[in-house]
GROMACS .gro file of N, CA and C in nm:
model
  219
    1MET      N    1   6.673  12.773   9.900
    1MET     CA    2   6.736  12.671   9.818
    1MET      C    3   6.712  12.704   9.671
    2ILE      N    4   6.814  12.684   9.591
    2ILE     CA    5   6.807  12.717   9.449
    2ILE      C    6   6.742  12.602   9.374
    3SER      N    7   6.643  12.635   9.291
    3SER     CA    8   6.577  12.532   9.213
    3SER      C    9   6.664  12.490   9.095
    4GLU      N   10   6.625  12.379   9.033
    4GLU     CA   11   6.702  12.327   8.919
    4GLU      C   12   6.700  12.425   8.802
    5LYS      N   13   6.587  12.490   8.780
    5LYS     CA   14   6.576  12.583   8.667
    5LYS      C   15   6.669  12.702   8.688
    6GLU      N   16   6.673  12.754   8.811
    6GLU     CA   17   6.762  12.866   8.840
    6GLU      C   18   6.908  12.823   8.831
    7ASN      N   19   6.938  12.701   8.873
    7ASN     CA   20   7.074  12.650   8.867
    7ASN      C   21   7.120  12.637   8.722
    8LYS      N   22   7.033  12.586   8.634
    8LYS     CA   23   7.066  12.575   8.492
    8LYS      C   24   7.086  12.714   8.432
    9ARG      N   25   7.001  12.808   8.471
    9ARG     CA   26   7.011  12.944   8.419
    9ARG      C   27   7.142  13.009   8.463
   10GLU      N   28   7.185  12.982   8.585
   10GLU     CA   29   7.312  13.036   8.633
   10GLU      C   30   7.429  12.984   8.551
   11TYR      N   31   7.429  12.855   8.522
   11TYR     CA   32   7.537  12.798   8.441
   11TYR      C   33   7.541  12.864   8.303
   12ILE      N   34   7.424  12.882   8.243
   12ILE     CA   35   7.419  12.942   8.110
   12ILE      C   36   7.466  13.086   8.114
   13LEU      N   37   7.421  13.163   8.212
   13LEU     CA   38   7.462  13.304   8.222
   13LEU      C   39   7.611  13.318   8.250
   14TRP      N   40   7.664  13.235   8.341
   14TRP     CA   41   7.807  13.241   8.368
   14TRP      C   42   7.888  13.198   8.247
   15GLY      N   43   7.838  13.102   8.172
   15GLY     CA   44   7.906  13.060   8.050
   15GLY      C   45   7.911  13.172   7.947
   16LEU      N   46   7.799  13.241   7.928
   16LEU     CA   47   7.796  13.353   7.834
   16LEU      C   48   7.887  13.466   7.880
   17ALA      N   49   7.883  13.496   8.009
   17ALA     CA   50   7.971  13.601   8.061
   17ALA      C   51   8.117  13.563   8.045
   18THR      N   52   8.148  13.439   8.069
   18THR     CA   53   8.287  13.393   8.053
   18THR      C   54   8.331  13.404   7.907
   19MET      N   55   8.244  13.364   7.816
   19MET     CA   56   8.280  13.364   7.674
   19MET      C   57   8.295  13.504   7.617
   20PHE      N   58   8.204  13.594   7.652
   20PHE     CA   59   8.199  13.723   7.584
   20PHE      C   60   8.254  13.841   7.665
   21ILE      N   61   8.279  13.821   7.794
   21ILE     CA   62   8.335  13.929   7.876
   21ILE      C   63   8.473  13.891   7.928
   22PHE      N   64   8.481  13.779   7.999
   22PHE     CA   65   8.607  13.743   8.064
   22PHE      C   66   8.714  13.695   7.967
   23ALA      N   67   8.675  13.622   7.863
   23ALA     CA   68   8.776  13.570   7.768
   23ALA      C   69   8.849  13.683   7.696
   24PRO      N   70   8.779  13.778   7.633
   24PRO     CA   71   8.855  13.884   7.565
   24PRO      C   72   8.929  13.976   7.660
   25LEU      N   73   8.861  14.019   7.766
   25LEU     CA   74   8.926  14.113   7.859
   25LEU      C   75   9.040  14.048   7.935
   26GLY      N   76   9.017  13.926   7.982
   26GLY     CA   77   9.120  13.857   8.059
   26GLY      C   78   9.243  13.827   7.977
   27SER      N   79   9.223  13.776   7.856
   27SER     CA   80   9.339  13.744   7.773
   27SER      C   81   9.413  13.871   7.732
   28CYS      N   82   9.340  13.978   7.708
   28CYS     CA   83   9.404  14.104   7.669
   28CYS      C   84   9.487  14.162   7.784
   29VAL      N   85   9.428  14.165   7.902
   29VAL     CA   86   9.499  14.222   8.018
   29VAL      C   87   9.622  14.138   8.051
   30ILE      N   88   9.608  14.008   8.056
   30ILE     CA   89   9.721  13.921   8.089
   30ILE      C   90   9.828  13.930   7.980
   31GLY      N   91   9.785  13.936   7.852
   31GLY     CA   92   9.880  13.951   7.743
   31GLY      C   93   9.958  14.081   7.751
   32ILE      N   94   9.890  14.190   7.782
   32ILE     CA   95   9.958  14.319   7.794
   32ILE      C   96  10.056  14.318   7.911
   33ILE      N   97  10.017  14.257   8.021
   33ILE     CA   98  10.108  14.250   8.136
   33ILE      C   99  10.234  14.172   8.099
   34PHE      N  100  10.218  14.057   8.032
   34PHE     CA  101  10.335  13.981   7.989
   34PHE      C  102  10.418  14.058   7.888
   35GLY      N  103  10.353  14.130   7.798
   35GLY     CA  104  10.426  14.210   7.700
   35GLY      C  105  10.508  14.320   7.764
   36VAL      N  106  10.455  14.383   7.868
   36VAL     CA  107  10.529  14.487   7.939
   36VAL      C  108  10.645  14.426   8.017
   37ILE      N  109  10.622  14.312   8.079
   37ILE     CA  110  10.728  14.248   8.157
   37ILE      C  111  10.845  14.208   8.067
   38TYR      N  112  10.815  14.146   7.952
   38TYR     CA  113  10.920  14.096   7.864
   38TYR      C  114  10.960  14.194   7.753
   39HIS      N  115  10.898  14.311   7.750
   39HIS     CA  116  10.928  14.416   7.651
   39HIS      C  117  10.919  14.363   7.509
   40ASP      N  118  10.814  14.286   7.482
   40ASP     CA  119  10.800  14.226   7.350
   40ASP      C  120  10.652  14.218   7.314
   41GLY      N  121  10.615  14.277   7.201
   41GLY     CA  122  10.476  14.273   7.157
   41GLY      C  123  10.432  14.136   7.111
   42PHE      N  124  10.526  14.058   7.058
   42PHE     CA  125  10.491  13.923   7.013
   42PHE      C  126  10.455  13.834   7.132
   43THR      N  127  10.516  13.858   7.245
   43THR     CA  128  10.481  13.782   7.365
   43THR      C  129  10.338  13.814   7.406
   44ALA      N  130  10.303  13.941   7.401
   44ALA     CA  131  10.167  13.981   7.437
   44ALA      C  132  10.066  13.917   7.343
   45GLY      N  133  10.093  13.925   7.213
   45GLY     CA  134  10.002  13.864   7.116
   45GLY      C  135   9.993  13.714   7.130
   46GLY      N  136  10.105  13.650   7.157
   46GLY     CA  137  10.105  13.505   7.174
   46GLY      C  138  10.024  13.461   7.294
   47ILE      N  139  10.040  13.531   7.404
   47ILE     CA  140   9.964  13.498   7.525
   47ILE      C  141   9.815  13.518   7.500
   48MET      N  142   9.779  13.626   7.429
   48MET     CA  143   9.638  13.650   7.399
   48MET      C  144   9.580  13.539   7.311
   49VAL      N  145   9.657  13.498   7.212
   49VAL     CA  146   9.610  13.394   7.121
   49VAL      C  147   9.596  13.260   7.192
   50ILE      N  148   9.679  13.234   7.290
   50ILE     CA  149   9.672  13.108   7.363
   50ILE      C  150   9.560  13.111   7.467
   51LEU      N  151   9.546  13.221   7.540
   51LEU     CA  152   9.450  13.226   7.650
   51LEU      C  153   9.305  13.241   7.604
   52PHE      N  154   9.282  13.317   7.498
   52PHE     CA  155   9.144  13.341   7.456
   52PHE      C  156   9.067  13.213   7.428
   53PRO      N  157   9.119  13.120   7.346
   53PRO     CA  158   9.041  12.998   7.321
   53PRO      C  159   9.023  12.911   7.445
   54ILE      N  160   9.123  12.911   7.534
   54ILE     CA  161   9.111  12.830   7.655
   54ILE      C  162   8.996  12.881   7.742
   55ILE      N  163   8.993  13.011   7.765
   55ILE     CA  164   8.887  13.069   7.848
   55ILE      C  165   8.752  13.057   7.778
   56PHE      N  166   8.752  13.074   7.645
   56PHE     CA  167   8.629  13.062   7.567
   56PHE      C  168   8.572  12.921   7.579
   57LEU      N  169   8.658  12.820   7.573
   57LEU     CA  170   8.611  12.682   7.586
   57LEU      C  171   8.558  12.651   7.726
   58ILE      N  172   8.615  12.714   7.827
   58ILE     CA  173   8.561  12.699   7.962
   58ILE      C  174   8.419  12.753   7.968
   59GLY      N  175   8.396  12.870   7.907
   59GLY     CA  176   8.261  12.925   7.901
   59GLY      C  177   8.165  12.837   7.822
   60LEU      N  178   8.214  12.781   7.712
   60LEU     CA  179   8.131  12.690   7.633
   60LEU      C  180   8.095  12.566   7.713
   61TYR      N  181   8.188  12.516   7.791
   61TYR     CA  182   8.161  12.401   7.877
   61TYR      C  183   8.051  12.434   7.979
   62LEU      N  184   8.056  12.554   8.036
   62LEU     CA  185   7.954  12.594   8.133
   62LEU      C  186   7.816  12.602   8.068
   63ILE      N  187   7.810  12.653   7.946
   63ILE     CA  188   7.681  12.660   7.877
   63ILE      C  189   7.628  12.520   7.849
   64VAL      N  190   7.711  12.432   7.799
   64VAL     CA  191   7.668  12.296   7.770
   64VAL      C  192   7.624  12.225   7.897
   65GLN      N  193   7.695  12.248   8.005
   65GLN     CA  194   7.656  12.188   8.133
   65GLN      C  195   7.521  12.241   8.179
   66GLY      N  196   7.496  12.370   8.157
   66GLY     CA  197   7.367  12.427   8.195
   66GLY      C  198   7.253  12.377   8.109
   67ILE      N  199   7.278  12.354   7.982
   67ILE     CA  200   7.173  12.310   7.891
   67ILE      C  201   7.138  12.164   7.915
   68PHE      N  202   7.238  12.079   7.930
   68PHE     CA  203   7.214  11.935   7.937
   68PHE      C  204   7.213  11.878   8.078
   69LYS      N  205   7.211  11.963   8.179
   69LYS     CA  206   7.209  11.913   8.316
   69LYS      C  207   7.077  11.844   8.344
   70LYS      N  208   7.084  11.726   8.400
   70LYS     CA  209   6.963  11.648   8.429
   70LYS      C  210   6.908  11.685   8.566
   71LYS      N  211   6.778  11.666   8.580
   71LYS     CA  212   6.714  11.692   8.708
   71LYS      C  213   6.751  11.581   8.807
   72THR      N  214   6.769  11.621   8.932
   72THR     CA  215   6.795  11.521   9.036
   72THR      C  216   6.664  11.489   9.107
   73ALA      N  217   6.652  11.366   9.155
   73ALA     CA  218   6.529  11.322   9.218
   73ALA      C  219   6.511  11.379   9.356
   0.00000   0.00000   0.00000
């Protein structure tokens, strides 16, 4: 069984990984795929600009959840 401390640490680590690994790489890959499909560089850039903050905020939410998670009885 996972302890509360390990559970909080997992949330923080997944949040950091989401913010600094998945957000840039994911938005870039998805943006390039859309750019190739629609043959337009502005589409690729637009998708990257839209997706990066969304994924980054998801990672930030995970970190905040890991930091402020209360212990259960």
